[in-house]
Amino acid sequence: MIENINWYPGHMKKTRELIKENMKMVDAVIEVVDARIPVSSRNPIIHELTGSKTRVIVLNKSDLSDEKANELWAEKMRAEGSRVIIMNCMSGEGVKRLFKMLEEEQARKNSASQRQKAFRMMIVGVPNVGKSSLINRMMGKKSTQVGDRPGVTKGKQWLTLKNGMQLLDTPGILWPKFEDQKVGINLAFCGSIKDEILDMETLALELIKVLREDYPELLMERYKLDEIKDTALEDMEAIAEKRGFLMPGKRIDYTRTAKTVLDEFRGGKIGRITLERP
């Protein structure tokens, strides 16, 4: 399912070069992370490229992730020296706190310089973590294309905010290979990898395995299951039967079941779920 994916297509190589080239032009880097997978959605290459630049970590999609886990992750990241904001870029929750943090950083930088320059920022992150949604919130209007699939942003864009700050958007960047296959699976669960190149049925089965272990009550409630079965495959078949996803001869429609489970997880319909714990 995961092993044969080309994780590093050409446009992502170009994005790495773009970030490296423009890093010297910005004062701060805003790294957008999916709060459901705060480890898997943080690209180690971004840490390498940003170096000593001021960096703010945005834990986005906080409305889809476990509320207690959000606080634990933010606390852990702050203890490690990072600036962290828990956000929901779709609703705008957390945007005011982000602006306050950036304005404080701008004031600090300007106080050390005789020349008052526009504060410049770069937004980075792996595909589909919500960078475009954040930009639209910061701009106060729809300035960049938003999509619920990876690869919507194609090239760099310089944008000027109402307060005079300048913002550089970049396409999502994945890394060349994963040391841990679990990272790739988590990104696939959350839609950061195109579904067309994945085995959706196996991916949904893997997700059901995780939910059985960590959120059995939510799984049972969403799909009206009487109990958790002996295996994830039996649970998947029970979900299909409850939803009526059957083909002639009462055969299970695994494809439709898989798509439903993945779509409902990604949309938060199963519940607020965090796949990685600090």
Short mmCIF file of C-alpha atoms in Angstrom, two decimals:
data_model
loop_
_atom_site.label_atom_id
_atom_site.label_comp_id
_atom_site.label_asym_id
_atom_site.label_seq_id
_atom_site.Cartn_x
_atom_site.Cartn_y
_atom_site.Cartn_z
CA MET A 1 0.00 0.00 0.00
CA ILE A 2 2.66 2.51 1.04
CA GLU A 3 6.05 1.06 0.05
CA ASN A 4 6.04 1.89 -3.67
CA ILE A 5 4.86 5.50 -3.53
CA ASN A 6 7.05 8.16 -5.12
CA TRP A 7 7.06 10.48 -2.10
CA TYR A 8 9.17 13.16 -3.75
CA PRO A 9 7.69 14.17 -7.13
CA GLY A 10 9.32 16.95 -9.15
CA HIS A 11 7.26 19.88 -7.88
CA MET A 12 8.22 19.04 -4.27
CA LYS A 13 11.89 19.10 -5.19
CA LYS A 14 11.30 22.55 -6.69
CA THR A 15 9.50 23.61 -3.51
CA ARG A 16 12.51 22.66 -1.39
CA GLU A 17 14.72 24.80 -3.64
CA LEU A 18 12.16 27.64 -3.50
CA ILE A 19 12.11 27.61 0.33
CA LYS A 20 15.91 27.56 0.46
CA GLU A 21 16.22 30.46 -2.00
CA ASN A 22 13.65 32.68 -0.25
CA MET A 23 14.59 31.91 3.35
CA LYS A 24 17.05 34.82 3.52
CA MET A 25 14.26 37.22 2.49
CA VAL A 26 11.88 36.42 5.36
CA ASP A 27 11.86 37.31 9.06
CA ALA A 28 9.71 34.42 10.26
CA VAL A 29 8.42 31.01 9.18
CA ILE A 30 4.90 29.80 9.96
CA GLU A 31 4.82 26.00 9.90
CA VAL A 32 1.30 24.59 9.57
CA VAL A 33 0.82 21.15 11.12
CA ASP A 34 -2.20 18.81 11.21
CA ALA A 35 -3.17 18.56 14.90
CA ARG A 36 -4.35 14.96 14.38
CA ILE A 37 -0.80 13.91 13.45
CA PRO A 38 1.57 16.53 14.92
CA VAL A 39 4.66 14.36 14.40
CA SER A 40 3.90 12.84 10.99
CA SER A 41 2.84 16.20 9.48
CA ARG A 42 6.04 17.99 10.54
CA ASN A 43 8.61 17.76 7.80
CA PRO A 44 12.19 17.43 9.11
CA ILE A 45 13.47 19.09 5.93
CA ILE A 46 11.61 22.28 6.92
CA HIS A 47 13.49 22.34 10.24
CA GLU A 48 16.74 21.96 8.31
CA LEU A 49 15.87 24.75 5.85
CA THR A 50 14.56 27.32 8.35
CA GLY A 51 17.61 27.15 10.62
CA SER A 52 17.57 29.92 13.23
CA LYS A 53 14.66 31.89 11.75
CA THR A 54 11.76 32.75 14.04
CA ARG A 55 9.28 29.90 13.65
CA VAL A 56 5.65 29.65 14.72
CA ILE A 57 3.97 26.23 14.72
CA VAL A 58 0.25 26.33 13.89
CA LEU A 59 -1.59 23.24 15.14
CA ASN A 60 -4.38 23.41 12.56
CA LYS A 61 -7.59 21.36 12.23
CA SER A 62 -7.90 21.49 16.02
CA ASP A 63 -11.66 21.07 15.62
CA LEU A 64 -11.04 17.57 14.20
CA SER A 65 -8.47 16.49 16.79
CA ASP A 66 -8.81 15.44 20.43
CA GLU A 67 -9.07 18.60 22.56
CA LYS A 68 -6.98 17.23 25.44
CA ALA A 69 -4.31 16.02 23.02
CA ASN A 70 -4.15 19.51 21.45
CA GLU A 71 -3.21 21.04 24.80
CA LEU A 72 -0.68 18.29 25.55
CA TRP A 73 1.03 18.75 22.19
CA ALA A 74 1.13 22.54 22.51
CA GLU A 75 2.59 22.21 26.01
CA LYS A 76 5.25 19.76 24.79
CA MET A 77 6.25 21.93 21.80
CA ARG A 78 6.45 25.06 23.95
CA ALA A 79 8.64 23.19 26.44
CA GLU A 80 10.96 22.43 23.51
CA GLY A 81 11.24 26.15 22.76
CA SER A 82 8.70 26.54 19.94
CA ARG A 83 6.03 29.22 19.57
CA VAL A 84 2.74 27.34 19.19
CA ILE A 85 -0.84 28.35 18.36
CA ILE A 86 -3.80 25.93 18.36
CA MET A 87 -5.96 26.93 15.40
CA ASN A 88 -8.94 26.12 13.24
CA CYS A 89 -8.16 27.98 10.04
CA MET A 90 -11.57 27.23 8.53
CA SER A 91 -13.40 29.10 11.32
CA GLY A 92 -10.64 31.60 12.07
CA GLU A 93 -10.16 30.48 15.67
CA GLY A 94 -6.64 31.44 16.79
CA VAL A 95 -5.93 33.98 14.01
CA LYS A 96 -5.96 36.97 16.41
CA ARG A 97 -3.45 35.24 18.69
CA LEU A 98 -1.23 34.54 15.69
CA PHE A 99 -1.30 38.20 14.59
CA LYS A 100 -0.47 39.34 18.13
CA MET A 101 2.53 36.99 18.23
CA LEU A 102 3.77 38.19 14.82
CA GLU A 103 3.29 41.88 15.71
CA GLU A 104 5.33 41.38 18.89
CA GLU A 105 8.07 39.77 16.83
CA GLN A 106 7.94 42.63 14.31
CA ALA A 107 8.24 45.23 17.10
CA ARG A 108 11.20 43.35 18.58
CA LYS A 109 12.94 43.20 15.20
CA ASN A 110 12.30 46.86 14.37
CA SER A 111 13.51 48.04 17.77
CA ALA A 112 16.91 46.54 16.95
CA SER A 113 17.08 48.27 13.55
CA GLN A 114 17.06 51.94 12.54
CA ARG A 115 15.25 51.12 9.31
CA GLN A 116 11.59 50.08 9.59
CA LYS A 117 11.05 47.31 7.03
CA ALA A 118 7.91 45.38 6.18
CA PHE A 119 7.80 42.17 8.21
CA ARG A 120 8.02 39.21 5.84
CA MET A 121 6.82 35.68 6.54
CA MET A 122 6.81 32.34 4.78
CA ILE A 123 4.08 29.73 5.26
CA VAL A 124 5.27 26.13 4.93
CA GLY A 125 3.90 22.66 5.57
CA VAL A 126 3.19 19.29 4.02
CA PRO A 127 0.25 19.05 1.56
CA ASN A 128 -3.33 19.44 2.77
CA VAL A 129 -2.61 20.75 6.30
CA GLY A 130 -4.52 23.99 5.65
CA LYS A 131 -1.93 26.53 4.50
CA SER A 132 -4.27 28.15 1.97
CA SER A 133 -7.09 28.38 4.53
CA LEU A 134 -4.72 30.14 6.94
CA ILE A 135 -3.62 32.61 4.27
CA ASN A 136 -7.21 33.45 3.42
CA ARG A 137 -7.92 34.10 7.12
CA MET A 138 -4.86 36.31 7.46
CA MET A 139 -5.77 38.23 4.30
CA GLY A 140 -9.38 38.60 5.40
CA LYS A 141 -10.56 37.44 1.98
CA LYS A 142 -10.22 34.54 -0.43
CA SER A 143 -6.80 35.26 -1.90
CA THR A 144 -5.55 31.77 -2.65
CA GLN A 145 -7.14 28.56 -3.87
CA VAL A 146 -8.31 26.13 -1.19
CA GLY A 147 -8.98 22.42 -1.65
CA ASP A 148 -9.50 19.32 0.46
CA ARG A 149 -6.86 17.44 -1.49
CA PRO A 150 -3.08 17.74 -1.67
CA GLY A 151 -1.36 19.70 -4.41
CA VAL A 152 -3.79 22.64 -4.82
CA THR A 153 -1.11 25.36 -4.41
CA LYS A 154 1.18 25.17 -7.45
CA GLY A 155 3.71 28.03 -7.17
CA LYS A 156 4.93 30.77 -4.88
CA GLN A 157 2.78 33.83 -4.19
CA TRP A 158 3.78 37.05 -2.36
CA LEU A 159 0.77 38.57 -0.59
CA THR A 160 0.46 41.84 1.37
CA LEU A 161 -1.68 41.87 4.53
CA LYS A 162 -3.75 44.83 5.75
CA ASN A 163 -1.20 45.60 8.47
CA GLY A 164 1.60 45.84 5.86
CA MET A 165 3.18 42.47 6.58
CA GLN A 166 4.14 40.41 3.56
CA LEU A 167 3.47 36.73 3.21
CA LEU A 168 5.04 34.11 0.94
CA ASP A 169 2.95 31.04 0.25
CA THR A 170 4.62 27.84 -0.98
CA PRO A 171 3.24 24.51 -2.24
CA GLY A 172 3.24 21.60 0.20
CA ILE A 173 6.51 19.75 0.59
CA LEU A 174 6.98 16.09 1.49
CA TRP A 175 10.34 14.47 2.19
CA PRO A 176 12.26 12.04 -0.05
CA LYS A 177 11.62 8.94 2.06
CA PHE A 178 10.25 8.00 5.46
CA GLU A 179 12.34 6.22 8.05
CA ASP A 180 9.09 5.07 9.66
CA GLN A 181 6.32 3.69 7.44
CA LYS A 182 3.78 4.75 10.10
CA VAL A 183 4.44 8.39 9.14
CA GLY A 184 3.36 7.69 5.56
CA ILE A 185 0.24 5.83 6.70
CA ASN A 186 -0.77 8.68 9.04
CA LEU A 187 -0.36 11.21 6.22
CA ALA A 188 -2.46 8.96 3.98
CA PHE A 189 -5.19 8.68 6.65
CA CYS A 190 -5.44 12.49 6.79
CA GLY A 191 -5.41 13.02 3.03
CA SER A 192 -1.92 14.50 2.61
CA ILE A 193 -1.15 11.91 -0.07
CA LYS A 194 -3.31 11.57 -3.17
CA ASP A 195 -5.82 8.76 -2.81
CA GLU A 196 -5.36 7.73 -6.43
CA ILE A 197 -1.94 6.23 -5.65
CA LEU A 198 -3.10 4.28 -2.58
CA ASP A 199 -4.88 1.01 -1.92
CA MET A 200 -7.94 2.58 -0.29
CA GLU A 201 -9.39 -0.66 1.07
CA THR A 202 -6.19 -1.59 2.89
CA LEU A 203 -5.78 2.00 4.12
CA ALA A 204 -9.32 2.04 5.58
CA LEU A 205 -8.69 -1.32 7.22
CA GLU A 206 -5.53 0.09 8.86
CA LEU A 207 -7.51 3.10 10.09
CA ILE A 208 -10.18 0.83 11.59
CA LYS A 209 -7.40 -1.03 13.43
CA VAL A 210 -6.26 2.25 15.00
CA LEU A 211 -9.78 3.35 15.91
CA ARG A 212 -10.57 -0.05 17.46
CA GLU A 213 -7.56 0.39 19.72
CA ASP A 214 -7.75 4.08 20.63
CA TYR A 215 -11.35 5.22 20.03
CA PRO A 216 -13.59 2.11 20.15
CA GLU A 217 -16.58 4.01 21.59
CA LEU A 218 -16.53 6.56 18.76
CA LEU A 219 -16.28 3.80 16.16
CA MET A 220 -19.20 1.88 17.67
CA GLU A 221 -21.35 5.00 18.05
CA ARG A 222 -20.79 6.30 14.52
CA TYR A 223 -21.51 3.00 12.81
CA LYS A 224 -24.04 1.68 15.33
CA LEU A 225 -21.99 -1.42 16.10
CA ASP A 226 -23.11 -3.56 19.04
CA GLU A 227 -19.54 -4.52 19.84
CA ILE A 228 -15.98 -4.45 18.57
CA LYS A 229 -15.40 -7.69 16.67
CA ASP A 230 -12.40 -10.03 16.89
CA THR A 231 -10.70 -8.47 13.84
CA ALA A 232 -10.68 -5.14 11.99
CA LEU A 233 -11.91 -6.90 8.84
CA GLU A 234 -14.99 -8.14 10.71
CA ASP A 235 -15.62 -4.59 11.93
CA MET A 236 -15.29 -3.29 8.37
CA GLU A 237 -17.81 -5.88 7.18
CA ALA A 238 -20.18 -4.99 10.05
CA ILE A 239 -19.96 -1.31 9.03
CA ALA A 240 -20.81 -2.28 5.43
CA GLU A 241 -23.83 -4.27 6.58
CA LYS A 242 -25.08 -1.47 8.85
CA ARG A 243 -24.78 1.05 5.99
CA GLY A 244 -26.19 -1.31 3.37
CA PHE A 245 -23.02 -1.33 1.29
CA LEU A 246 -23.78 -4.69 -0.29
CA MET A 247 -23.54 -5.92 -3.85
CA PRO A 248 -25.64 -8.66 -5.53
CA GLY A 249 -25.46 -11.91 -3.63
CA LYS A 250 -25.01 -9.95 -0.34
CA ARG A 251 -21.34 -9.49 -1.11
CA ILE A 252 -19.57 -6.71 0.83
CA ASP A 253 -18.75 -3.57 -1.16
CA TYR A 254 -15.31 -3.02 0.40
CA THR A 255 -14.46 -0.09 -1.89
CA ARG A 256 -17.51 1.95 -0.92
CA THR A 257 -17.05 1.06 2.76
CA ALA A 258 -13.39 2.10 2.67
CA LYS A 259 -14.17 5.43 1.02
CA THR A 260 -16.92 6.16 3.54
CA VAL A 261 -14.77 5.41 6.59
CA LEU A 262 -11.87 7.53 5.30
CA ASP A 263 -14.12 10.43 4.25
CA GLU A 264 -15.96 10.42 7.58
CA PHE A 265 -12.72 10.32 9.57
CA ARG A 266 -11.25 13.20 7.55
CA GLY A 267 -14.44 15.22 7.93
CA GLY A 268 -14.59 14.72 11.70
CA LYS A 269 -17.86 12.79 11.51
CA ILE A 270 -16.54 9.85 13.55
CA GLY A 271 -15.44 12.27 16.28
CA ARG A 272 -12.46 14.32 17.43
CA ILE A 273 -9.50 11.98 16.97
CA THR A 274 -5.75 12.39 17.41
CA LEU A 275 -3.63 9.59 15.97
CA GLU A 276 -0.38 10.53 17.74
CA ARG A 277 0.09 11.21 21.43
CA PRO A 278 2.94 13.16 23.02
#
